[in-house]
Coordinates of C-alpha atoms in Angstrom, one line a residue:
M1 CA 0.0 0.0 -0.1
H2 CA 0.9 3.6 -0.7
S3 CA 2.6 6.0 2.0
I4 CA 0.5 8.8 3.2
S5 CA 3.2 10.9 1.5
A6 CA 2.5 9.3 -1.8
K7 CA -1.0 9.7 -1.9
I8 CA -0.7 13.6 -0.9
L9 CA 1.8 13.5 -4.3
E10 CA -0.5 11.5 -6.7
T11 CA -3.1 14.2 -5.5
L12 CA -1.3 17.3 -5.9
N13 CA -0.4 15.5 -9.8
N14 CA -4.2 15.4 -10.1
G15 CA -4.6 19.1 -9.1
K16 CA -2.0 20.2 -11.6
R17 CA -3.7 18.2 -14.4
Q18 CA -6.9 20.1 -13.3
L19 CA -4.9 23.6 -14.5
G20 CA -4.3 24.8 -18.0
E21 CA -1.0 26.4 -18.6
D22 CA -1.9 30.3 -17.7
A23 CA -3.1 28.9 -14.5
L24 CA 0.5 26.7 -13.8
N25 CA 2.3 30.1 -14.6
H26 CA 0.5 32.3 -12.0
L27 CA 0.5 29.5 -9.3
S28 CA 4.7 28.8 -10.1
A29 CA 4.9 32.4 -10.2
F30 CA 3.5 32.8 -6.4
I31 CA 5.4 30.2 -5.6
Q32 CA 8.5 31.3 -6.1
S33 CA 8.0 34.4 -5.1
Q34 CA 7.7 32.7 -1.3
L35 CA 11.5 31.6 -2.2
L36 CA 14.2 32.8 -0.2
E37 CA 17.9 32.7 -1.4
D38 CA 19.0 29.6 0.4
Q39 CA 16.2 27.4 -1.4
S40 CA 14.0 27.1 1.9
F41 CA 10.3 28.7 1.9
K42 CA 9.5 32.0 4.2
D43 CA 6.8 31.6 6.7
K44 CA 3.9 34.1 7.0
S45 CA 6.2 36.7 8.8
G46 CA 9.1 36.3 5.8
K47 CA 11.3 34.1 8.0
S48 CA 12.9 31.0 6.6
D49 CA 11.3 28.1 7.8
M50 CA 11.5 24.4 7.7
Y51 CA 7.9 23.6 7.9
Y52 CA 7.1 25.8 5.2
T53 CA 10.0 24.4 3.1
A54 CA 8.4 20.9 2.8
F55 CA 5.3 22.4 2.0
G56 CA 7.3 24.2 -0.8
W57 CA 9.5 22.0 -1.9
M58 CA 7.0 18.8 -2.3
L59 CA 5.0 21.9 -5.0
C60 CA 8.1 22.4 -6.8
F61 CA 8.9 19.0 -7.5
V62 CA 5.2 18.5 -8.6
L63 CA 5.4 21.8 -10.6
N64 CA 8.6 21.0 -12.1
I65 CA 10.2 24.1 -10.4
K66 CA 13.8 24.1 -10.8
L67 CA 15.9 24.8 -7.4
N68 CA 19.5 24.7 -6.9
T69 CA 19.9 21.1 -5.4
K70 CA 23.6 22.4 -3.8
K71 CA 22.0 24.8 -2.0
M72 CA 19.4 22.9 -0.8
A73 CA 21.8 20.5 0.6
E74 CA 24.2 23.5 2.5
Y75 CA 20.3 24.5 4.0
L76 CA 19.6 21.2 5.4
S77 CA 23.2 20.8 6.6
V78 CA 23.0 23.7 9.6
F79 CA 20.0 21.8 11.2
N80 CA 20.9 19.4 14.2
E81 CA 17.9 16.6 14.2
N82 CA 18.2 16.3 18.1
E83 CA 17.2 20.1 18.4
L84 CA 14.1 19.9 16.3
D85 CA 10.5 19.1 17.4
L86 CA 8.2 16.3 15.9
I87 CA 6.4 18.7 13.1
H88 CA 10.3 20.0 12.3
Y89 CA 11.8 16.7 12.5
A90 CA 9.0 15.4 10.0
S91 CA 9.6 18.4 7.9
F92 CA 13.6 17.8 7.7
K93 CA 12.7 14.5 7.1
R94 CA 10.5 15.0 4.4
C95 CA 13.2 17.5 2.9
Q96 CA 16.1 15.3 3.1
L97 CA 13.5 13.0 0.5
L98 CA 12.8 15.8 -2.2
H99 CA 16.1 16.8 -1.8
Y100 CA 17.2 13.2 -2.9
L101 CA 14.3 13.0 -5.6
M102 CA 15.4 16.3 -7.2
S103 CA 18.7 15.4 -7.3
K104 CA 18.5 12.4 -9.1
G105 CA 15.6 13.4 -11.2
S106 CA 12.3 12.6 -11.7
L107 CA 12.7 9.7 -13.2
L108 CA 12.7 7.9 -9.5
T109 CA 9.4 6.8 -8.2
W110 CA 8.7 8.2 -4.5
L111 CA 8.2 4.8 -3.3
K112 CA 11.7 3.8 -4.9
T113 CA 13.2 6.3 -2.5
H114 CA 12.1 4.9 0.7
R115 CA 15.2 4.1 2.3
K116 CA 15.1 3.0 6.2
Q117 CA 16.8 5.1 8.4
T118 CA 17.3 5.2 12.0
I119 CA 15.0 7.9 13.6
K120 CA 14.2 9.0 17.2
P121 CA 11.3 7.3 19.2
L122 CA 8.1 9.6 19.2
E123 CA 8.4 9.5 23.1
S124 CA 11.8 11.2 22.8
F125 CA 10.8 14.7 21.5
R126 CA 9.7 17.5 23.8
N127 CA 7.4 19.5 22.0
V128 CA 4.5 17.3 20.4
P129 CA 0.8 18.6 18.6
H130 CA -1.8 19.4 21.8
D131 CA 1.6 18.0 24.3
D132 CA 0.1 14.9 23.5
I133 CA 1.8 11.8 21.3
N134 CA -1.1 10.1 21.3
A135 CA -3.5 12.8 19.8
P136 CA -4.6 12.2 16.0
Y137 CA -2.9 14.6 14.1
T138 CA 0.4 13.5 16.4
Q139 CA 0.0 10.3 15.2
Y140 CA -0.6 11.2 11.6
I141 CA 2.9 13.4 11.5
W142 CA 4.2 10.6 13.5
L143 CA 3.1 7.5 10.4
S144 CA 4.3 9.6 8.1
L145 CA 7.3 10.2 9.1
L146 CA 8.0 6.4 10.1
E147 CA 6.7 6.1 6.2
D148 CA 8.9 8.9 4.8
T149 CA 12.1 7.3 6.4
G150 CA 10.9 3.6 5.4
N151 CA 10.3 2.7 8.5
K152 CA 6.7 0.8 9.6
L153 CA 4.3 1.1 12.4
N154 CA 4.6 -1.6 14.9
D155 CA 1.8 -1.3 17.4
S156 CA -1.2 -0.7 15.5
E157 CA -3.2 -2.3 17.5
N158 CA -2.4 -0.2 20.1
V159 CA -2.7 3.3 18.1
N160 CA -6.1 1.7 17.4
R161 CA -7.0 1.5 21.1
A162 CA -5.8 5.0 21.5
L163 CA -7.5 7.0 18.7
K164 CA -10.6 5.8 20.0
V165 CA -10.2 7.9 23.1
Y166 CA -10.5 10.9 20.8
Q167 CA -13.8 9.9 19.3
L168 CA -16.7 11.5 20.2
D169 CA -20.3 9.7 20.2
E170 CA -21.3 11.6 16.9
G171 CA -18.4 9.5 15.1
G172 CA -15.7 12.6 14.6
Y173 CA -12.2 12.8 16.8
M174 CA -10.8 15.8 18.3
N175 CA -7.5 16.5 18.9
V176 CA -7.7 17.1 23.2
K177 CA -8.9 14.5 25.3
G178 CA -11.8 15.4 27.3
G179 CA -13.1 18.2 25.0
S180 CA -16.7 18.5 23.6
A181 CA -16.5 18.9 20.3
A182 CA -14.9 16.8 17.1
T183 CA -13.2 18.8 14.4
T184 CA -13.0 18.1 10.4
N185 CA -8.9 18.0 10.8
A186 CA -8.6 15.7 13.7
S187 CA -11.1 13.4 12.0
A188 CA -9.6 13.4 8.8
A189 CA -5.8 12.4 10.6
A190 CA -7.5 9.5 12.3
L191 CA -8.8 8.6 9.3
S192 CA -5.6 8.9 7.7
V193 CA -4.1 6.8 10.4
L194 CA -6.7 4.3 10.6
G195 CA -6.8 3.7 6.6
Q196 CA -2.9 2.8 6.5
I197 CA -3.6 0.3 9.0
T198 CA -6.6 -1.1 7.8
N199 CA -6.3 -0.9 4.1
Y200 CA -8.9 1.9 3.8
Q201 CA -11.9 0.1 4.9
F202 CA -14.7 1.8 5.3
D203 CA -15.4 3.8 8.5
N204 CA -18.4 5.4 10.0
S205 CA -16.6 8.8 10.7
L206 CA -16.2 9.3 7.2
E207 CA -20.4 10.5 7.6
F208 CA -19.3 12.8 10.5
V209 CA -16.6 14.7 8.0
K210 CA -19.1 14.6 5.2
K211 CA -21.5 16.5 7.9
Q212 CA -19.7 19.1 7.6
Q213 CA -19.8 20.3 4.4
H214 CA -21.3 23.5 3.9
V215 CA -23.8 23.9 0.7
S216 CA -20.8 26.2 -1.0
G217 CA -18.6 23.2 -1.2
G218 CA -16.3 23.9 1.3
F219 CA -15.9 22.1 4.8
L220 CA -16.3 24.2 8.1
A221 CA -13.3 23.4 10.9
T222 CA -16.0 22.9 13.4
G223 CA -20.1 22.1 13.6
S224 CA -19.2 26.3 15.1
S225 CA -17.3 27.5 12.7
P226 CA -18.8 30.8 11.2
V227 CA -17.1 30.0 7.6
P228 CA -15.5 27.0 5.7
D229 CA -11.9 27.4 5.0
L230 CA -9.6 25.8 2.8
L231 CA -7.6 23.7 4.6
S232 CA -10.3 21.8 6.4
T233 CA -11.6 21.4 2.5
A234 CA -8.3 20.3 1.4
T235 CA -8.2 17.4 4.2
A236 CA -11.7 16.1 4.0
L237 CA -11.9 15.8 0.5
F238 CA -8.2 14.1 0.8
I239 CA -9.6 11.8 3.2
L240 CA -13.1 10.9 1.2
R241 CA -10.8 10.6 -1.6
C242 CA -8.7 8.1 0.0
Y243 CA -11.8 5.9 0.9
Q244 CA -13.2 6.4 -2.1
Q245 CA -16.3 8.7 -0.9
S246 CA -17.9 11.4 -2.5
P247 CA -18.2 14.7 -0.8
N248 CA -22.3 15.8 -0.5
Y249 CA -21.7 19.0 -2.6
E250 CA -19.1 19.6 -5.8
A251 CA -16.1 21.8 -4.3
H252 CA -14.8 23.1 -7.1
D253 CA -16.0 26.6 -7.5
F254 CA -15.1 26.9 -3.4
I255 CA -11.5 26.4 -4.3
E256 CA -11.6 28.5 -7.1
A257 CA -13.0 31.5 -5.6
H258 CA -9.8 31.1 -2.4
W259 CA -7.9 31.3 -5.7
S260 CA -6.0 35.1 -5.1
E261 CA -4.9 37.6 -7.7
S262 CA -2.0 37.2 -6.4
G263 CA -1.5 33.4 -7.8
G264 CA -1.7 31.7 -4.4
F265 CA -4.9 30.6 -2.1
I266 CA -6.5 31.8 1.0
A267 CA -7.1 30.5 4.1
T268 CA -11.1 31.9 3.8
L269 CA -12.9 34.6 2.0
L270 CA -12.0 36.6 5.1
D271 CA -8.4 36.7 4.7
A272 CA -6.2 38.8 2.2
E273 CA -3.3 37.1 2.3
S274 CA -1.8 33.3 1.1
D275 CA 1.7 31.7 1.3
V276 CA 2.8 28.5 0.0
E277 CA 1.3 26.0 3.0
Y278 CA -2.2 27.6 1.5
C279 CA -0.9 27.1 -2.1
F280 CA -0.1 23.4 -1.1
Y281 CA -4.1 23.2 0.3
G282 CA -5.2 24.4 -2.9
L283 CA -3.8 22.1 -5.2
L284 CA -4.5 19.6 -3.1
A285 CA -8.2 19.9 -2.8
L286 CA -8.2 20.5 -6.4
G287 CA -6.8 16.9 -7.0
A288 CA -8.9 15.7 -4.4
A289 CA -12.0 17.5 -5.9
Q290 CA -11.5 16.1 -9.5
S291 CA -11.0 12.6 -8.1
N292 CA -13.9 12.2 -6.0
N293 CA -17.3 14.5 -6.5
S294 CA -18.9 12.2 -9.2
D295 CA -22.0 11.9 -6.9
A296 CA -21.5 15.7 -5.3
K297 CA -24.6 18.0 -5.8
R298 CA -23.9 20.9 -7.7

């Protein structure tokens, strides 16, 4: 079975195929505007950040944006892996993988690069999302890291059992123990982990995800969110695609509405600024929406 990263890459490529030449050039130009001299990508404040760089390098790989692989290697060489939190450690390992791919050329497939590496145990990280190693998002990052480094999840039964603690009666998941509201992104994270364990057998929690879709086509982060957002829409559509499920409504117009004149994508219609992370979500959403909307309402 393909890794989470390989599924993401496939979906991004599918999103790319939905765009004409002018649209691709517009998106690529914005992405290149976020690139710094050392080949890293800048965050919302304009500073270099490994997390944003992982998004940027994957987009460059998909969109055939040429990067200086020597400078990429120099950028990676300055980091001390032992000082990174889980999010940035996983981003670092993915960047190493992307650098390898770009150095060797596109003839290599993503799957062939999953060489087994020794990595830090999950318990050794001082900072993990929500300060909880068992939370759905933490487990999603951890499993992605394992797969990117050629390792396997050895305690799938325990992970499956631990995730149930974060599930509410309505079917959705939350990232905080004892919380009262499930979220789209926590549910998508949990379903990604469970899907990799069960080979994406149907899960009733998918119905919770579907119910978070607004008639506009976008997905709400929570039931009480004022407006749908692009991140929740991308993660929801992606997980539905993985399970070969269709959303309730067609989402293409919603995604298009979040593509700004700058060439980048915005988080919500209330936002004005874009960044490379939301370009990633935009292209992912386009790729997932095209794949699984055959039964969706217009």
